[in-house]
Structures are given as structure tokens and as C-alpha cells.
């Protein structure tokens, strides 16, 4: 059985993961409308991954005989100023999420909740990857500057990203 404090924090995290999914879907729509189809694909995959994060926390609460409480999802931005701005905002957002995961882990330590600590380990590693992915694209965009062919090539690269289900969900299948 989950303790109430941990359960509330995981329910809040479910909302944050839904918000992330919403944010990336909005970014995907924006990129698509600007003609950056590869970036739109990258953000759509990002959106799908966030829904996986929701599902991992959702399943975990139920597995521990807890109560899932879904809350309204706040509005997300709809406008950005450039591809660089899109990915800088992505990195900033992932840094915030890393802080949320770290706070959850601290809470599970304080509450001696070993199972939650174990579940969160996947997310701690995932956040390292999330920040690295956004940083890599920012670095490339900075090298490219306003070179149109460079942007075109990067956009093509980003069109190859494919969604794969998160490992904790695959293990449950
Ligand atoms: Fe659910 Fe992008 O972290």
C-alpha cells in the first residue's frame, strides 16, 4: 500500500507528465505548420514517450493498491520563435522535470518507501537521456546558425526518429 504523501506526489507527477505530452504535441503542431516536418516527427515521438511516462506512474499506483487521481491539464504555449527556441524550451522543461523526479526520489527516501525508490531509478536515467537529446540538437542548431541547407539536413535527420515503448511497459506486457 502506498503512503498518502507518496501517492499524492505521484498523482501530481502524472499531471506533470501529461502536461509534458501536451507541450510536445503543441510543439509538433507548431513545427509542422512552419514546414519542419522532421522536427514535428521528433516532437510527436517525444509526446508518445511522455504518455508512456504517464502510464508507468499510473500502473505503479494501481499495482501498489493506491488511488489514481487525474487532474485538469493546464494550457500549454502555442508559439515559439525559431527551431533553436523550440529546443531550448525543451531542454529547460526537461530540467524542470528532472527536478520533479529528484524531489519524488527524496520524498521516497524520507518515507522509507523502497519500492518507489526502485521504480524511480528508470526515470532518473531517462532524465539524463532527455536532457542530453535536447542539448545535442541545440548544439547542432548553434553550429548551423541561419544556414538554410543545414536546417534542412537536420530536419531530415529528425524525421528518422521512431517511437519505441518504454522498457518498464514492455516488461509488463
Ligand atoms: Fe517525462 Fe520528458 O520527461
PDB file of C-alpha atoms and ligand atoms in Angstrom:
ATOM      1  CA  UNK A   1       0.000   0.000   0.000  1.00  0.00           C
ATOM      2  CA  UNK A   2       1.293   3.425  -0.915  1.00  0.00           C
ATOM      3  CA  UNK A   3       1.529   6.046   1.770  1.00  0.00           C
ATOM      4  CA  UNK A   4      -0.643   9.115   1.133  1.00  0.00           C
ATOM      5  CA  UNK A   5       2.209  11.610   0.736  1.00  0.00           C
ATOM      6  CA  UNK A   6       3.949   9.479  -1.898  1.00  0.00           C
ATOM      7  CA  UNK A   7       0.655   8.741  -3.640  1.00  0.00           C
ATOM      8  CA  UNK A   8      -0.198  12.471  -3.851  1.00  0.00           C
ATOM      9  CA  UNK A   9       3.252  13.244  -5.241  1.00  0.00           C
ATOM     10  CA  UNK A  10       2.964  10.510  -7.900  1.00  0.00           C
ATOM     11  CA  UNK A  11      -0.502  11.753  -8.874  1.00  0.00           C
ATOM     12  CA  UNK A  12       0.998  15.246  -9.272  1.00  0.00           C
ATOM     13  CA  UNK A  13       3.750  13.699 -11.406  1.00  0.00           C
ATOM     14  CA  UNK A  14       1.135  12.038 -13.638  1.00  0.00           C
ATOM     15  CA  UNK A  15      -0.285  15.511 -14.253  1.00  0.00           C
ATOM     16  CA  UNK A  16       3.193  16.908 -14.991  1.00  0.00           C
ATOM     17  CA  UNK A  17       3.839  14.071 -17.481  1.00  0.00           C
ATOM     18  CA  UNK A  18       0.507  14.738 -19.189  1.00  0.00           C
ATOM     19  CA  UNK A  19       1.444  18.418 -19.381  1.00  0.00           C
ATOM     20  CA  UNK A  20       4.775  17.434 -20.971  1.00  0.00           C
ATOM     21  CA  UNK A  21       2.934  15.300 -23.534  1.00  0.00           C
ATOM     22  CA  UNK A  22       0.641  18.230 -24.282  1.00  0.00           C
ATOM     23  CA  UNK A  23       3.594  20.621 -24.598  1.00  0.00           C
ATOM     24  CA  UNK A  24       5.379  18.386 -27.105  1.00  0.00           C
ATOM     25  CA  UNK A  25       2.223  17.804 -29.125  1.00  0.00           C
ATOM     26  CA  UNK A  26       1.821  21.586 -29.325  1.00  0.00           C
ATOM     27  CA  UNK A  27       5.471  21.919 -30.391  1.00  0.00           C
ATOM     28  CA  UNK A  28       4.896  19.232 -33.028  1.00  0.00           C
ATOM     29  CA  UNK A  29       1.928  21.167 -34.438  1.00  0.00           C
ATOM     30  CA  UNK A  30       3.955  24.381 -34.476  1.00  0.00           C
ATOM     31  CA  UNK A  31       6.953  22.748 -36.228  1.00  0.00           C
ATOM     32  CA  UNK A  32       4.665  21.121 -38.778  1.00  0.00           C
ATOM     33  CA  UNK A  33       2.955  24.437 -39.569  1.00  0.00           C
ATOM     34  CA  UNK A  34       6.376  26.048 -40.084  1.00  0.00           C
ATOM     35  CA  UNK A  35       7.326  23.360 -42.617  1.00  0.00           C
ATOM     36  CA  UNK A  36       9.740  21.484 -40.329  1.00  0.00           C
ATOM     37  CA  UNK A  37       8.239  18.034 -40.787  1.00  0.00           C
ATOM     38  CA  UNK A  38      11.241  16.204 -39.292  1.00  0.00           C
ATOM     39  CA  UNK A  39      11.099  18.302 -36.126  1.00  0.00           C
ATOM     40  CA  UNK A  40       7.347  17.736 -35.995  1.00  0.00           C
ATOM     41  CA  UNK A  41       8.062  14.000 -36.062  1.00  0.00           C
ATOM     42  CA  UNK A  42      10.692  14.330 -33.312  1.00  0.00           C
ATOM     43  CA  UNK A  43       8.199  16.129 -31.055  1.00  0.00           C
ATOM     44  CA  UNK A  44       5.473  13.633 -31.834  1.00  0.00           C
ATOM     45  CA  UNK A  45       7.760  10.813 -30.676  1.00  0.00           C
ATOM     46  CA  UNK A  46       8.550  12.909 -27.602  1.00  0.00           C
ATOM     47  CA  UNK A  47       4.800  13.221 -26.976  1.00  0.00           C
ATOM     48  CA  UNK A  48       4.361   9.442 -27.211  1.00  0.00           C
ATOM     49  CA  UNK A  49       7.217   8.910 -24.751  1.00  0.00           C
ATOM     50  CA  UNK A  50       5.572  11.267 -22.267  1.00  0.00           C
ATOM     51  CA  UNK A  51       2.366   9.245 -22.473  1.00  0.00           C
ATOM     52  CA  UNK A  52       4.486   6.194 -21.591  1.00  0.00           C
ATOM     53  CA  UNK A  53       5.759   8.064 -18.528  1.00  0.00           C
ATOM     54  CA  UNK A  54       2.153   8.756 -17.521  1.00  0.00           C
ATOM     55  CA  UNK A  55       1.307   5.069 -17.913  1.00  0.00           C
ATOM     56  CA  UNK A  56       4.276   3.873 -15.840  1.00  0.00           C
ATOM     57  CA  UNK A  57       3.230   6.037 -12.865  1.00  0.00           C
ATOM     58  CA  UNK A  58      -0.450   5.169 -13.400  1.00  0.00           C
ATOM     59  CA  UNK A  59       0.251   1.414 -13.410  1.00  0.00           C
ATOM     60  CA  UNK A  60       2.527   1.749 -10.397  1.00  0.00           C
ATOM     61  CA  UNK A  61      -0.137   3.428  -8.226  1.00  0.00           C
ATOM     62  CA  UNK A  62      -2.622   0.681  -9.106  1.00  0.00           C
ATOM     63  CA  UNK A  63      -0.044  -2.039  -8.545  1.00  0.00           C
ATOM     64  CA  UNK A  64       0.516  -0.706  -5.013  1.00  0.00           C
ATOM     65  CA  UNK A  65      -3.230  -0.681  -4.396  1.00  0.00           C
ATOM     66  CA  UNK A  66      -3.327   3.116  -4.388  1.00  0.00           C
ATOM     67  CA  UNK A  67      -5.777   5.626  -5.849  1.00  0.00           C
ATOM     68  CA  UNK A  68      -5.180   7.361  -9.179  1.00  0.00           C
ATOM     69  CA  UNK A  69      -6.467  10.951  -9.185  1.00  0.00           C
ATOM     70  CA  UNK A  70      -6.378  12.615 -12.594  1.00  0.00           C
ATOM     71  CA  UNK A  71      -6.368  16.406 -12.503  1.00  0.00           C
ATOM     72  CA  UNK A  72      -7.054  19.002 -15.251  1.00  0.00           C
ATOM     73  CA  UNK A  73      -4.149  19.688 -17.605  1.00  0.00           C
ATOM     74  CA  UNK A  74      -3.118  23.335 -17.827  1.00  0.00           C
ATOM     75  CA  UNK A  75      -2.876  25.153 -21.137  1.00  0.00           C
ATOM     76  CA  UNK A  76       0.450  24.916 -22.981  1.00  0.00           C
ATOM     77  CA  UNK A  77       2.239  27.506 -25.162  1.00  0.00           C
ATOM     78  CA  UNK A  78       1.430  27.506 -28.875  1.00  0.00           C
ATOM     79  CA  UNK A  79       4.076  29.853 -30.298  1.00  0.00           C
ATOM     80  CA  UNK A  80       7.850  29.763 -30.479  1.00  0.00           C
ATOM     81  CA  UNK A  81      10.274  31.971 -32.353  1.00  0.00           C
ATOM     82  CA  UNK A  82      12.666  29.554 -34.097  1.00  0.00           C
ATOM     83  CA  UNK A  83      13.852  25.923 -34.136  1.00  0.00           C
ATOM     84  CA  UNK A  84      16.573  26.894 -31.621  1.00  0.00           C
ATOM     85  CA  UNK A  85      13.936  28.440 -29.338  1.00  0.00           C
ATOM     86  CA  UNK A  86      11.859  25.216 -29.560  1.00  0.00           C
ATOM     87  CA  UNK A  87      14.732  23.032 -28.411  1.00  0.00           C
ATOM     88  CA  UNK A  88      15.982  25.479 -25.781  1.00  0.00           C
ATOM     89  CA  UNK A  89      12.487  25.437 -24.266  1.00  0.00           C
ATOM     90  CA  UNK A  90      12.536  21.635 -24.475  1.00  0.00           C
ATOM     91  CA  UNK A  91      15.800  21.483 -22.523  1.00  0.00           C
ATOM     92  CA  UNK A  92      14.501  23.969 -19.919  1.00  0.00           C
ATOM     93  CA  UNK A  93      11.365  21.917 -19.499  1.00  0.00           C
ATOM     94  CA  UNK A  94      13.283  18.648 -19.118  1.00  0.00           C
ATOM     95  CA  UNK A  95      15.483  20.277 -16.464  1.00  0.00           C
ATOM     96  CA  UNK A  96      12.323  21.153 -14.532  1.00  0.00           C
ATOM     97  CA  UNK A  97      11.101  17.549 -14.873  1.00  0.00           C
ATOM     98  CA  UNK A  98      14.462  16.255 -13.626  1.00  0.00           C
ATOM     99  CA  UNK A  99      13.932  18.422 -10.518  1.00  0.00           C
ATOM    100  CA  UNK A 100      10.458  16.916 -10.031  1.00  0.00           C
ATOM    101  CA  UNK A 101      11.792  13.354 -10.306  1.00  0.00           C
ATOM    102  CA  UNK A 102      14.601  14.182  -7.861  1.00  0.00           C
ATOM    103  CA  UNK A 103      12.051  15.611  -5.400  1.00  0.00           C
ATOM    104  CA  UNK A 104       9.962  12.463  -5.697  1.00  0.00           C
ATOM    105  CA  UNK A 105      13.032  10.358  -5.008  1.00  0.00           C
ATOM    106  CA  UNK A 106      13.913  12.487  -1.952  1.00  0.00           C
ATOM    107  CA  UNK A 107      10.368  12.022  -0.654  1.00  0.00           C
ATOM    108  CA  UNK A 108      10.537   8.243  -1.133  1.00  0.00           C
ATOM    109  CA  UNK A 109      13.819   8.224   0.828  1.00  0.00           C
ATOM    110  CA  UNK A 110      12.298  10.293   3.639  1.00  0.00           C
ATOM    111  CA  UNK A 111       9.286   7.948   3.754  1.00  0.00           C
ATOM    112  CA  UNK A 112      11.408   4.765   3.605  1.00  0.00           C
ATOM    113  CA  UNK A 113       9.458   3.727   0.509  1.00  0.00           C
ATOM    114  CA  UNK A 114      11.938   1.326  -1.097  1.00  0.00           C
ATOM    115  CA  UNK A 115       9.638   0.134  -3.890  1.00  0.00           C
ATOM    116  CA  UNK A 116       9.081   3.705  -5.090  1.00  0.00           C
ATOM    117  CA  UNK A 117      12.824   4.343  -4.995  1.00  0.00           C
ATOM    118  CA  UNK A 118      13.340   1.297  -7.194  1.00  0.00           C
ATOM    119  CA  UNK A 119      10.625   2.373  -9.679  1.00  0.00           C
ATOM    120  CA  UNK A 120      12.095   5.888  -9.903  1.00  0.00           C
ATOM    121  CA  UNK A 121      15.543   4.667 -10.917  1.00  0.00           C
ATOM    122  CA  UNK A 122      14.393   4.220 -14.517  1.00  0.00           C
ATOM    123  CA  UNK A 123      13.163   7.835 -14.550  1.00  0.00           C
ATOM    124  CA  UNK A 124      16.437   9.161 -13.122  1.00  0.00           C
ATOM    125  CA  UNK A 125      18.326   7.532 -16.015  1.00  0.00           C
ATOM    126  CA  UNK A 126      15.673   8.598 -18.518  1.00  0.00           C
ATOM    127  CA  UNK A 127      16.064  12.257 -17.499  1.00  0.00           C
ATOM    128  CA  UNK A 128      19.808  12.127 -18.216  1.00  0.00           C
ATOM    129  CA  UNK A 129      18.923  10.938 -21.728  1.00  0.00           C
ATOM    130  CA  UNK A 130      16.124  13.503 -22.161  1.00  0.00           C
ATOM    131  CA  UNK A 131      18.428  16.414 -21.319  1.00  0.00           C
ATOM    132  CA  UNK A 132      21.248  15.013 -23.465  1.00  0.00           C
ATOM    133  CA  UNK A 133      18.958  14.598 -26.511  1.00  0.00           C
ATOM    134  CA  UNK A 134      17.742  18.208 -26.349  1.00  0.00           C
ATOM    135  CA  UNK A 135      21.257  19.541 -25.697  1.00  0.00           C
ATOM    136  CA  UNK A 136      22.648  17.642 -28.744  1.00  0.00           C
ATOM    137  CA  UNK A 137      20.094  19.255 -31.048  1.00  0.00           C
ATOM    138  CA  UNK A 138      20.726  22.717 -29.533  1.00  0.00           C
ATOM    139  CA  UNK A 139      24.469  22.270 -30.165  1.00  0.00           C
ATOM    140  CA  UNK A 140      23.801  21.338 -33.802  1.00  0.00           C
ATOM    141  CA  UNK A 141      21.416  24.267 -34.300  1.00  0.00           C
ATOM    142  CA  UNK A 142      24.051  26.651 -32.920  1.00  0.00           C
ATOM    143  CA  UNK A 143      26.635  25.331 -35.392  1.00  0.00           C
ATOM    144  CA  UNK A 144      24.115  25.599 -38.245  1.00  0.00           C
ATOM    145  CA  UNK A 145      23.089  29.185 -37.388  1.00  0.00           C
ATOM    146  CA  UNK A 146      20.868  30.527 -40.160  1.00  0.00           C
ATOM    147  CA  UNK A 147      22.275  28.238 -42.849  1.00  0.00           C
ATOM    148  CA  UNK A 148      19.144  27.040 -44.667  1.00  0.00           C
ATOM    149  CA  UNK A 149      20.724  23.864 -46.012  1.00  0.00           C
ATOM    150  CA  UNK A 150      21.963  22.984 -42.511  1.00  0.00           C
ATOM    151  CA  UNK A 151      18.450  23.344 -41.079  1.00  0.00           C
ATOM    152  CA  UNK A 152      17.052  21.305 -43.970  1.00  0.00           C
ATOM    153  CA  UNK A 153      19.562  18.489 -43.302  1.00  0.00           C
ATOM    154  CA  UNK A 154      18.936  18.472 -39.552  1.00  0.00           C
ATOM    155  CA  UNK A 155      15.185  18.422 -40.142  1.00  0.00           C
ATOM    156  CA  UNK A 156      15.681  15.375 -42.384  1.00  0.00           C
ATOM    157  CA  UNK A 157      17.702  13.628 -39.648  1.00  0.00           C
ATOM    158  CA  UNK A 158      14.993  14.292 -37.084  1.00  0.00           C
ATOM    159  CA  UNK A 159      12.403  12.717 -39.386  1.00  0.00           C
ATOM    160  CA  UNK A 160      14.036   9.312 -38.764  1.00  0.00           C
ATOM    161  CA  UNK A 161      13.299   9.212 -35.033  1.00  0.00           C
ATOM    162  CA  UNK A 162      10.924   6.353 -34.197  1.00  0.00           C
ATOM    163  CA  UNK A 163       8.912   5.681 -31.069  1.00  0.00           C
ATOM    164  CA  UNK A 164       9.767   2.615 -29.025  1.00  0.00           C
ATOM    165  CA  UNK A 165       7.793   1.696 -25.957  1.00  0.00           C
ATOM    166  CA  UNK A 166       9.476   2.480 -22.639  1.00  0.00           C
ATOM    167  CA  UNK A 167      11.192  -0.551 -21.088  1.00  0.00           C
ATOM    168  CA  UNK A 168       9.080  -0.687 -17.873  1.00  0.00           C
ATOM    169  CA  UNK A 169       5.930  -1.025 -20.008  1.00  0.00           C
ATOM    170  CA  UNK A 170       7.455  -3.637 -22.312  1.00  0.00           C
ATOM    171  CA  UNK A 171       8.322  -5.709 -19.241  1.00  0.00           C
ATOM    172  CA  UNK A 172       4.652  -5.637 -18.145  1.00  0.00           C
ATOM    173  CA  UNK A 173       3.376  -6.966 -21.497  1.00  0.00           C
TER     174      UNK A 173
HETATM  175 FE1  LIG B   1       8.603  12.586 -18.816  1.00  0.00          FE
HETATM  176 FE2  LIG B   1      10.390  14.178 -20.802  1.00  0.00          FE
HETATM  177  O1  LIG B   1      10.138  13.518 -19.119  1.00  0.00           O
END
